[in-house]
Amino acid sequence: MRELTPETITDAVLDQMSTTPDARMREIMAAAVRHLHAFAREVNLTPGEWIKGIEFMTLVGKTCTPARQEFILLSDTLGLSALVNGLHDETALEEGTHTSLLGPFYREASPRLAAGSQIARHVKPGTECVLYGRVTDIHDKPLTDATVSVWQTSADGLYDIQENASAVDYRGVFATDENGLYVLRTVKPRGYSIPMDGPVGAMVKAQARHGMRPAHIHFLVGSPGYRELVTALYLRDDPHLADDVVFGSSDDLAVDIVPADPDCPIPGLPSVRFDLKLSRESEADKTGGRVGSDPSAILKEAKIAAAAPAAS
Ligand code: BEZ
Ligand code: FE
């Protein structure tokens, strides 16, 4: 038998895994092993340090519930979600509006609202603003009846479900008109901290990072024949625009609140204009294109998996 050393172990593992029948799985696992071994060699990882790493990941798993996905939060704070989404963006047929993270607060069950509706149930004086824009293809052709789903925090920086698990607030689904226009009333969102009470928060604190996301409004935009767009607008004056803890913000998604925009469809209120350009759909879009979670969807999937007979 050949002697295994730190120099030969990587090839031995790759050799044994080379029987994997699924070619893509073989490729992914081989690369993962090569990079993991290289990482351990680079930092001269000690057994005690690796046990700490295993304990950390165990805690990340134990912190996951139907309403909380700590592993996605870990992926977000390591920039891996933004990287994987960015790689997927490069497969688009055309360069539309840049994407941003879906985040954990999206809900499939959002109210469909008429154009111009206010999405907040309670509006504190001085916080109301209009949000509008056009949904087009990359050649500026308006997309009629596109679905524009938005969700955001209150002016206090909390999502509805953080205040009350069954509340539905600060979110809504709108349809574009014949000019591709969507318009709604909302309140100015506020930057907020990601959940810091779990192992990912402990990691972020140990790294002396602030844990903040800049103020933003999420968008999920769909139109038949076009790649679904998951993005967000970011308020340009937020102090954390350039150092978002989950690497979702970028300059091209930054907007200003304009006190009196003559083009705003609802006059008399400050407004934000955010136009959205969709790329045509391609084969790559059929495999699902975003890292994120709707806990209610996870719960649904978990129930389906539990009900299905185990694979042999
Ligand atoms: C959010 O924008 O809602 C979010 C994204 C990633 C992690 C936590 C929150
Ligand atoms: Fe968010």
GROMACS .gro file of C-alpha atoms and ligand atoms in nm:
model
  322
    1MET     CA    1   0.000   0.000   0.000
    2ARG     CA    2   0.121   0.349  -0.081
    3GLU     CA    3   0.217   0.572   0.210
    4LEU     CA    4  -0.007   0.874   0.256
    5THR     CA    5   0.164   1.202   0.340
    6PRO     CA    6   0.045   1.566   0.337
    7GLU     CA    7   0.197   1.577  -0.013
    8THR     CA    8   0.019   1.269  -0.154
    9ILE     CA    9  -0.320   1.268   0.026
   10THR     CA   10  -0.490   1.509  -0.216
   11ASP     CA   11  -0.424   1.288  -0.518
   12ALA     CA   12  -0.534   0.979  -0.323
   13VAL     CA   13  -0.871   1.140  -0.244
   14LEU     CA   14  -0.916   1.266  -0.601
   15ASP     CA   15  -0.832   0.920  -0.730
   16GLN     CA   16  -1.090   0.752  -0.507
   17MET     CA   17  -1.362   1.006  -0.599
   18SER     CA   18  -1.291   0.975  -0.971
   19THR     CA   19  -1.551   0.697  -0.992
   20THR     CA   20  -1.835   0.947  -0.933
   21PRO     CA   21  -2.076   0.880  -1.223
   22ASP     CA   22  -2.227   1.232  -1.233
   23ALA     CA   23  -1.972   1.441  -1.428
   24ARG     CA   24  -2.069   1.778  -1.277
   25MET     CA   25  -2.065   1.640  -0.923
   26ARG     CA   26  -1.724   1.483  -0.996
   27GLU     CA   27  -1.590   1.820  -1.116
   28ILE     CA   28  -1.731   2.019  -0.822
   29MET     CA   29  -1.617   1.774  -0.552
   30ALA     CA   30  -1.268   1.738  -0.701
   31ALA     CA   31  -1.221   2.117  -0.707
   32ALA     CA   32  -1.363   2.149  -0.354
   33VAL     CA   33  -1.115   1.888  -0.222
   34ARG     CA   34  -0.820   2.045  -0.406
   35HIS     CA   35  -0.899   2.392  -0.267
   36LEU     CA   36  -0.980   2.269   0.085
   37HIS     CA   37  -0.653   2.078   0.106
   38ALA     CA   38  -0.461   2.376  -0.034
   39PHE     CA   39  -0.626   2.598   0.229
   40ALA     CA   40  -0.525   2.361   0.513
   41ARG     CA   41  -0.167   2.351   0.381
   42GLU     CA   42  -0.148   2.730   0.333
   43VAL     CA   43  -0.245   2.812   0.692
   44ASN     CA   44  -0.090   2.495   0.840
   45LEU     CA   45  -0.427   2.418   0.999
   46THR     CA   46  -0.402   2.253   1.341
   47PRO     CA   47  -0.643   1.977   1.460
   48GLY     CA   48  -0.772   2.211   1.733
   49GLU     CA   49  -0.847   2.484   1.479
   50TRP     CA   50  -1.029   2.243   1.248
   51ILE     CA   51  -1.240   2.112   1.538
   52LYS     CA   52  -1.332   2.475   1.614
   53GLY     CA   53  -1.433   2.516   1.250
   54ILE     CA   54  -1.646   2.201   1.268
   55GLU     CA   55  -1.810   2.321   1.590
   56PHE     CA   56  -1.883   2.654   1.422
   57MET     CA   57  -2.049   2.489   1.121
   58THR     CA   58  -2.243   2.255   1.351
   59LEU     CA   59  -2.379   2.560   1.532
   60VAL     CA   60  -2.464   2.727   1.201
   61GLY     CA   61  -2.671   2.418   1.111
   62LYS     CA   62  -2.839   2.403   1.450
   63THR     CA   63  -2.936   2.771   1.422
   64CYS     CA   64  -3.134   2.703   1.101
   65THR     CA   65  -3.509   2.679   1.148
   66PRO     CA   66  -3.798   2.695   0.900
   67ALA     CA   67  -3.785   3.073   0.951
   68ARG     CA   68  -3.407   3.127   0.960
   69GLN     CA   69  -3.135   3.015   0.718
   70GLU     CA   70  -2.803   3.072   0.898
   71PHE     CA   71  -2.603   2.893   0.624
   72ILE     CA   72  -2.724   3.142   0.361
   73LEU     CA   73  -2.631   3.423   0.601
   74LEU     CA   74  -2.283   3.269   0.628
   75SER     CA   75  -2.261   3.250   0.248
   76ASP     CA   76  -2.379   3.615   0.229
   77THR     CA   77  -2.126   3.747   0.482
   78LEU     CA   78  -1.840   3.560   0.310
   79GLY     CA   79  -1.933   3.720  -0.023
   80LEU     CA   80  -2.006   3.376  -0.170
   81SER     CA   81  -2.373   3.450  -0.246
   82ALA     CA   82  -2.275   3.769  -0.433
   83LEU     CA   83  -1.999   3.579  -0.618
   84VAL     CA   84  -2.227   3.289  -0.724
   85ASN     CA   85  -2.501   3.534  -0.829
   86GLY     CA   86  -2.242   3.738  -1.021
   87LEU     CA   87  -2.123   3.427  -1.206
   88HIS     CA   88  -2.484   3.350  -1.297
   89ASP     CA   89  -2.532   3.709  -1.417
   90GLU     CA   90  -2.247   3.655  -1.663
   91THR     CA   91  -2.455   3.383  -1.831
   92ALA     CA   92  -2.731   3.632  -1.924
   93LEU     CA   93  -2.792   3.690  -2.294
   94GLU     CA   94  -2.785   4.067  -2.239
   95GLU     CA   95  -2.666   4.306  -1.972
   96GLY     CA   96  -2.972   4.429  -1.788
   97THR     CA   97  -2.993   4.596  -1.447
   98HIS     CA   98  -2.739   4.444  -1.210
   99THR     CA   99  -2.866   4.198  -0.955
  100SER     CA  100  -2.844   4.210  -0.578
  101LEU     CA  101  -2.913   3.964  -0.297
  102LEU     CA  102  -3.262   3.829  -0.242
  103GLY     CA  103  -3.203   3.817   0.136
  104PRO     CA  104  -3.411   3.625   0.389
  105PHE     CA  105  -3.714   3.854   0.405
  106TYR     CA  106  -3.879   3.788   0.067
  107ARG     CA  107  -4.229   3.639   0.088
  108GLU     CA  108  -4.415   3.475  -0.198
  109ALA     CA  109  -4.737   3.573  -0.023
  110SER     CA  110  -4.737   3.949  -0.086
  111PRO     CA  111  -5.047   4.159  -0.160
  112ARG     CA  112  -5.116   4.261  -0.522
  113LEU     CA  113  -5.178   4.633  -0.511
  114ALA     CA  114  -5.310   4.896  -0.752
  115ALA     CA  115  -5.065   5.146  -0.902
  116GLY     CA  116  -4.997   5.433  -0.663
  117SER     CA  117  -5.087   5.235  -0.347
  118GLN     CA  118  -4.900   5.293  -0.021
  119ILE     CA  119  -4.727   4.970   0.089
  120ALA     CA  120  -4.682   5.075   0.455
  121ARG     CA  121  -4.980   5.035   0.688
  122HIS     CA  122  -4.864   5.316   0.915
  123VAL     CA  123  -4.677   5.613   0.777
  124LYS     CA  124  -4.485   5.830   1.022
  125PRO     CA  125  -4.498   6.199   0.930
  126GLY     CA  126  -4.214   6.308   0.704
  127THR     CA  127  -4.115   5.958   0.590
  128GLU     CA  128  -4.350   5.909   0.293
  129CYS     CA  129  -4.204   5.900  -0.058
  130VAL     CA  130  -4.296   5.785  -0.407
  131LEU     CA  131  -4.110   5.503  -0.581
  132TYR     CA  132  -4.145   5.478  -0.956
  133GLY     CA  133  -3.966   5.376  -1.271
  134ARG     CA  134  -3.990   5.199  -1.604
  135VAL     CA  135  -3.941   4.830  -1.673
  136THR     CA  136  -3.794   4.783  -2.022
  137ASP     CA  137  -3.588   4.544  -2.227
  138ILE     CA  138  -3.225   4.642  -2.284
  139HIS     CA  139  -3.327   4.842  -2.595
  140ASP     CA  140  -3.566   5.054  -2.387
  141LYS     CA  141  -3.881   4.882  -2.515
  142PRO     CA  142  -4.142   4.911  -2.235
  143LEU     CA  143  -4.257   4.582  -2.082
  144THR     CA  144  -4.630   4.598  -2.015
  145ASP     CA  145  -4.783   4.397  -1.730
  146ALA     CA  146  -4.444   4.306  -1.584
  147THR     CA  147  -4.468   4.200  -1.219
  148VAL     CA  148  -4.277   4.424  -0.978
  149SER     CA  149  -4.256   4.282  -0.626
  150VAL     CA  150  -4.101   4.513  -0.366
  151TRP     CA  151  -4.020   4.465   0.002
  152GLN     CA  152  -3.830   4.674   0.250
  153THR     CA  153  -3.792   4.771   0.615
  154SER     CA  154  -3.999   5.025   0.799
  155ALA     CA  155  -3.851   5.369   0.868
  156ASP     CA  156  -3.722   5.204   1.190
  157GLY     CA  157  -3.512   4.949   1.000
  158LEU     CA  158  -3.723   4.638   1.071
  159TYR     CA  159  -3.900   4.402   0.829
  160ASP     CA  160  -4.263   4.318   0.903
  161ILE     CA  161  -4.186   3.959   1.011
  162GLN     CA  162  -3.917   4.075   1.252
  163GLU     CA  163  -4.188   4.259   1.443
  164ASN     CA  164  -4.458   3.992   1.409
  165ALA     CA  165  -4.417   3.658   1.227
  166SER     CA  166  -4.759   3.676   1.057
  167ALA     CA  167  -4.759   4.049   0.972
  168VAL     CA  168  -4.763   4.162   0.607
  169ASP     CA  169  -4.637   4.518   0.572
  170TYR     CA  170  -4.389   4.722   0.365
  171ARG     CA  171  -4.430   4.487   0.071
  172GLY     CA  172  -4.647   4.459  -0.237
  173VAL     CA  173  -4.672   4.336  -0.594
  174PHE     CA  174  -4.744   4.585  -0.874
  175ALA     CA  175  -4.799   4.554  -1.249
  176THR     CA  176  -4.647   4.789  -1.505
  177ASP     CA  177  -4.873   4.989  -1.740
  178GLU     CA  178  -4.852   5.015  -2.120
  179ASN     CA  179  -4.542   5.240  -2.087
  180GLY     CA  180  -4.368   4.991  -1.858
  181LEU     CA  181  -4.430   5.228  -1.564
  182TYR     CA  182  -4.472   5.112  -1.204
  183VAL     CA  183  -4.549   5.353  -0.924
  184LEU     CA  184  -4.616   5.317  -0.553
  185ARG     CA  185  -4.596   5.506  -0.229
  186THR     CA  186  -4.372   5.388   0.048
  187VAL     CA  187  -4.163   5.517   0.338
  188LYS     CA  188  -3.792   5.593   0.339
  189PRO     CA  189  -3.617   5.266   0.436
  190ARG     CA  190  -3.340   5.256   0.694
  191GLY     CA  191  -3.013   5.063   0.702
  192TYR     CA  192  -3.014   4.770   0.943
  193SER     CA  193  -2.798   4.505   1.098
  194ILE     CA  194  -2.811   4.145   0.980
  195PRO     CA  195  -2.918   3.902   1.258
  196MET     CA  196  -2.621   3.913   1.498
  197ASP     CA  197  -2.751   3.677   1.769
  198GLY     CA  198  -2.624   3.354   1.605
  199PRO     CA  199  -2.286   3.204   1.509
  200VAL     CA  200  -2.257   3.417   1.193
  201GLY     CA  201  -2.309   3.733   1.401
  202ALA     CA  202  -2.039   3.605   1.642
  203MET     CA  203  -1.803   3.558   1.346
  204VAL     CA  204  -1.878   3.908   1.212
  205LYS     CA  205  -1.815   4.058   1.559
  206ALA     CA  206  -1.490   3.858   1.599
  207GLN     CA  207  -1.377   4.015   1.271
  208ALA     CA  208  -1.459   4.365   1.407
  209ARG     CA  209  -1.707   4.421   1.121
  210HIS     CA  210  -2.013   4.640   1.175
  211GLY     CA  211  -2.277   4.395   1.044
  212MET     CA  212  -2.478   4.670   0.871
  213ARG     CA  213  -2.660   4.672   0.538
  214PRO     CA  214  -2.714   5.014   0.375
  215ALA     CA  215  -3.079   5.131   0.342
  216HIS     CA  216  -3.238   4.955   0.046
  217ILE     CA  217  -3.559   4.841  -0.122
  218HIS     CA  218  -3.570   4.491  -0.271
  219PHE     CA  219  -3.715   4.414  -0.616
  220LEU     CA  220  -3.813   4.091  -0.786
  221VAL     CA  221  -3.924   4.168  -1.141
  222GLY     CA  222  -4.071   3.924  -1.391
  223SER     CA  223  -4.203   3.938  -1.745
  224PRO     CA  224  -4.268   3.637  -1.974
  225GLY     CA  225  -3.968   3.564  -2.198
  226TYR     CA  226  -3.724   3.761  -1.977
  227ARG     CA  227  -3.478   3.654  -1.707
  228GLU     CA  228  -3.628   3.713  -1.363
  229LEU     CA  229  -3.447   4.007  -1.204
  230VAL     CA  230  -3.366   4.004  -0.832
  231THR     CA  231  -3.215   4.334  -0.732
  232ALA     CA  232  -3.239   4.625  -0.489
  233LEU     CA  233  -3.198   4.999  -0.492
  234TYR     CA  234  -2.969   5.154  -0.232
  235LEU     CA  235  -2.989   5.505  -0.087
  236ARG     CA  236  -2.678   5.690  -0.196
  237ASP     CA  237  -2.645   5.889   0.125
  238ASP     CA  238  -2.621   5.579   0.346
  239PRO     CA  239  -2.285   5.563   0.530
  240HIS     CA  240  -2.256   5.189   0.457
  241LEU     CA  241  -2.312   5.202   0.080
  242ALA     CA  242  -1.947   5.106   0.021
  243ASP     CA  243  -1.908   4.845   0.295
  244ASP     CA  244  -2.231   4.642   0.299
  245VAL     CA  245  -2.172   4.339   0.525
  246VAL     CA  246  -2.322   4.105   0.261
  247PHE     CA  247  -2.164   4.273  -0.047
  248GLY     CA  248  -2.498   4.346  -0.217
  249SER     CA  249  -2.471   4.722  -0.275
  250SER     CA  250  -2.303   4.883  -0.572
  251ASP     CA  251  -2.281   5.233  -0.720
  252ASP     CA  252  -2.497   5.151  -1.021
  253LEU     CA  253  -2.785   5.055  -0.790
  254ALA     CA  254  -2.756   5.373  -0.578
  255VAL     CA  255  -3.035   5.632  -0.601
  256ASP     CA  256  -3.120   5.969  -0.448
  257ILE     CA  257  -3.445   6.079  -0.292
  258VAL     CA  258  -3.542   6.383  -0.499
  259PRO     CA  259  -3.751   6.646  -0.314
  260ALA     CA  260  -3.957   6.768  -0.615
  261ASP     CA  261  -3.904   6.563  -0.932
  262PRO     CA  262  -4.114   6.718  -1.215
  263ASP     CA  263  -4.141   6.372  -1.382
  264CYS     CA  264  -4.278   6.198  -1.074
  265PRO     CA  265  -4.628   6.055  -1.150
  266ILE     CA  266  -4.749   6.150  -0.799
  267PRO     CA  267  -4.656   6.513  -0.734
  268GLY     CA  268  -4.612   6.673  -0.393
  269LEU     CA  269  -4.393   6.405  -0.233
  270PRO     CA  270  -4.020   6.332  -0.238
  271SER     CA  271  -3.949   6.052  -0.484
  272VAL     CA  272  -3.706   5.789  -0.601
  273ARG     CA  273  -3.683   5.684  -0.964
  274PHE     CA  274  -3.546   5.337  -1.032
  275ASP     CA  275  -3.562   5.204  -1.389
  276LEU     CA  276  -3.519   4.832  -1.448
  277LYS     CA  277  -3.384   4.665  -1.762
  278LEU     CA  278  -3.449   4.297  -1.818
  279SER     CA  279  -3.240   4.059  -2.027
  280ARG     CA  280  -3.413   3.809  -2.253
  281GLU     CA  281  -3.446   3.461  -2.105
  282SER     CA  282  -3.197   3.187  -2.200
  283GLU     CA  283  -3.145   2.815  -2.129
  284ALA     CA  284  -2.931   2.905  -1.824
  285ASP     CA  285  -3.237   3.060  -1.658
  286LYS     CA  286  -3.417   2.729  -1.633
  287THR     CA  287  -3.192   2.601  -1.351
  288GLY     CA  288  -3.292   2.873  -1.103
  289GLY     CA  289  -3.083   3.179  -1.058
  290ARG     CA  290  -3.052   3.314  -0.708
  291VAL     CA  291  -2.909   3.238  -0.368
  292GLY     CA  292  -3.163   3.336  -0.110
  293SER     CA  293  -3.447   3.199   0.086
  294ASP     CA  294  -3.811   3.249   0.146
  295PRO     CA  295  -3.850   3.065   0.478
  296SER     CA  296  -4.212   2.985   0.395
  297ALA     CA  297  -4.092   2.818   0.073
  298ILE     CA  298  -3.824   2.626   0.267
  299LEU     CA  299  -4.094   2.509   0.506
  300LYS     CA  300  -4.307   2.398   0.209
  301GLU     CA  301  -4.011   2.207   0.058
  302ALA     CA  302  -3.923   2.048   0.393
  303LYS     CA  303  -4.282   1.921   0.422
  304ILE     CA  304  -4.271   1.783   0.067
  305ALA     CA  305  -3.937   1.607   0.138
  306ALA     CA  306  -4.071   1.463   0.464
  307ALA     CA  307  -4.380   1.330   0.285
  308ALA     CA  308  -4.183   1.176  -0.006
  309PRO     CA  309  -4.057   0.816   0.023
  310ALA     CA  310  -3.682   0.800   0.098
  311ALA     CA  311  -3.458   0.740  -0.203
  312SER     CA  312  -3.288   0.401  -0.193
  313BEZ     C1  313  -3.155   4.162   0.328
  313BEZ     O1  314  -3.128   4.248   0.251
  313BEZ     O2  315  -3.270   4.155   0.363
  313BEZ     C2  316  -3.048   4.066   0.376
  313BEZ     C3  317  -2.961   4.012   0.284
  313BEZ     C4  318  -2.865   3.921   0.329
  313BEZ     C5  319  -2.856   3.890   0.462
  313BEZ     C6  320  -2.943   3.947   0.554
  313BEZ     C7  321  -3.040   4.038   0.511
  314FE      FE  322  -3.304   4.370   0.292
   0.00000   0.00000   0.00000
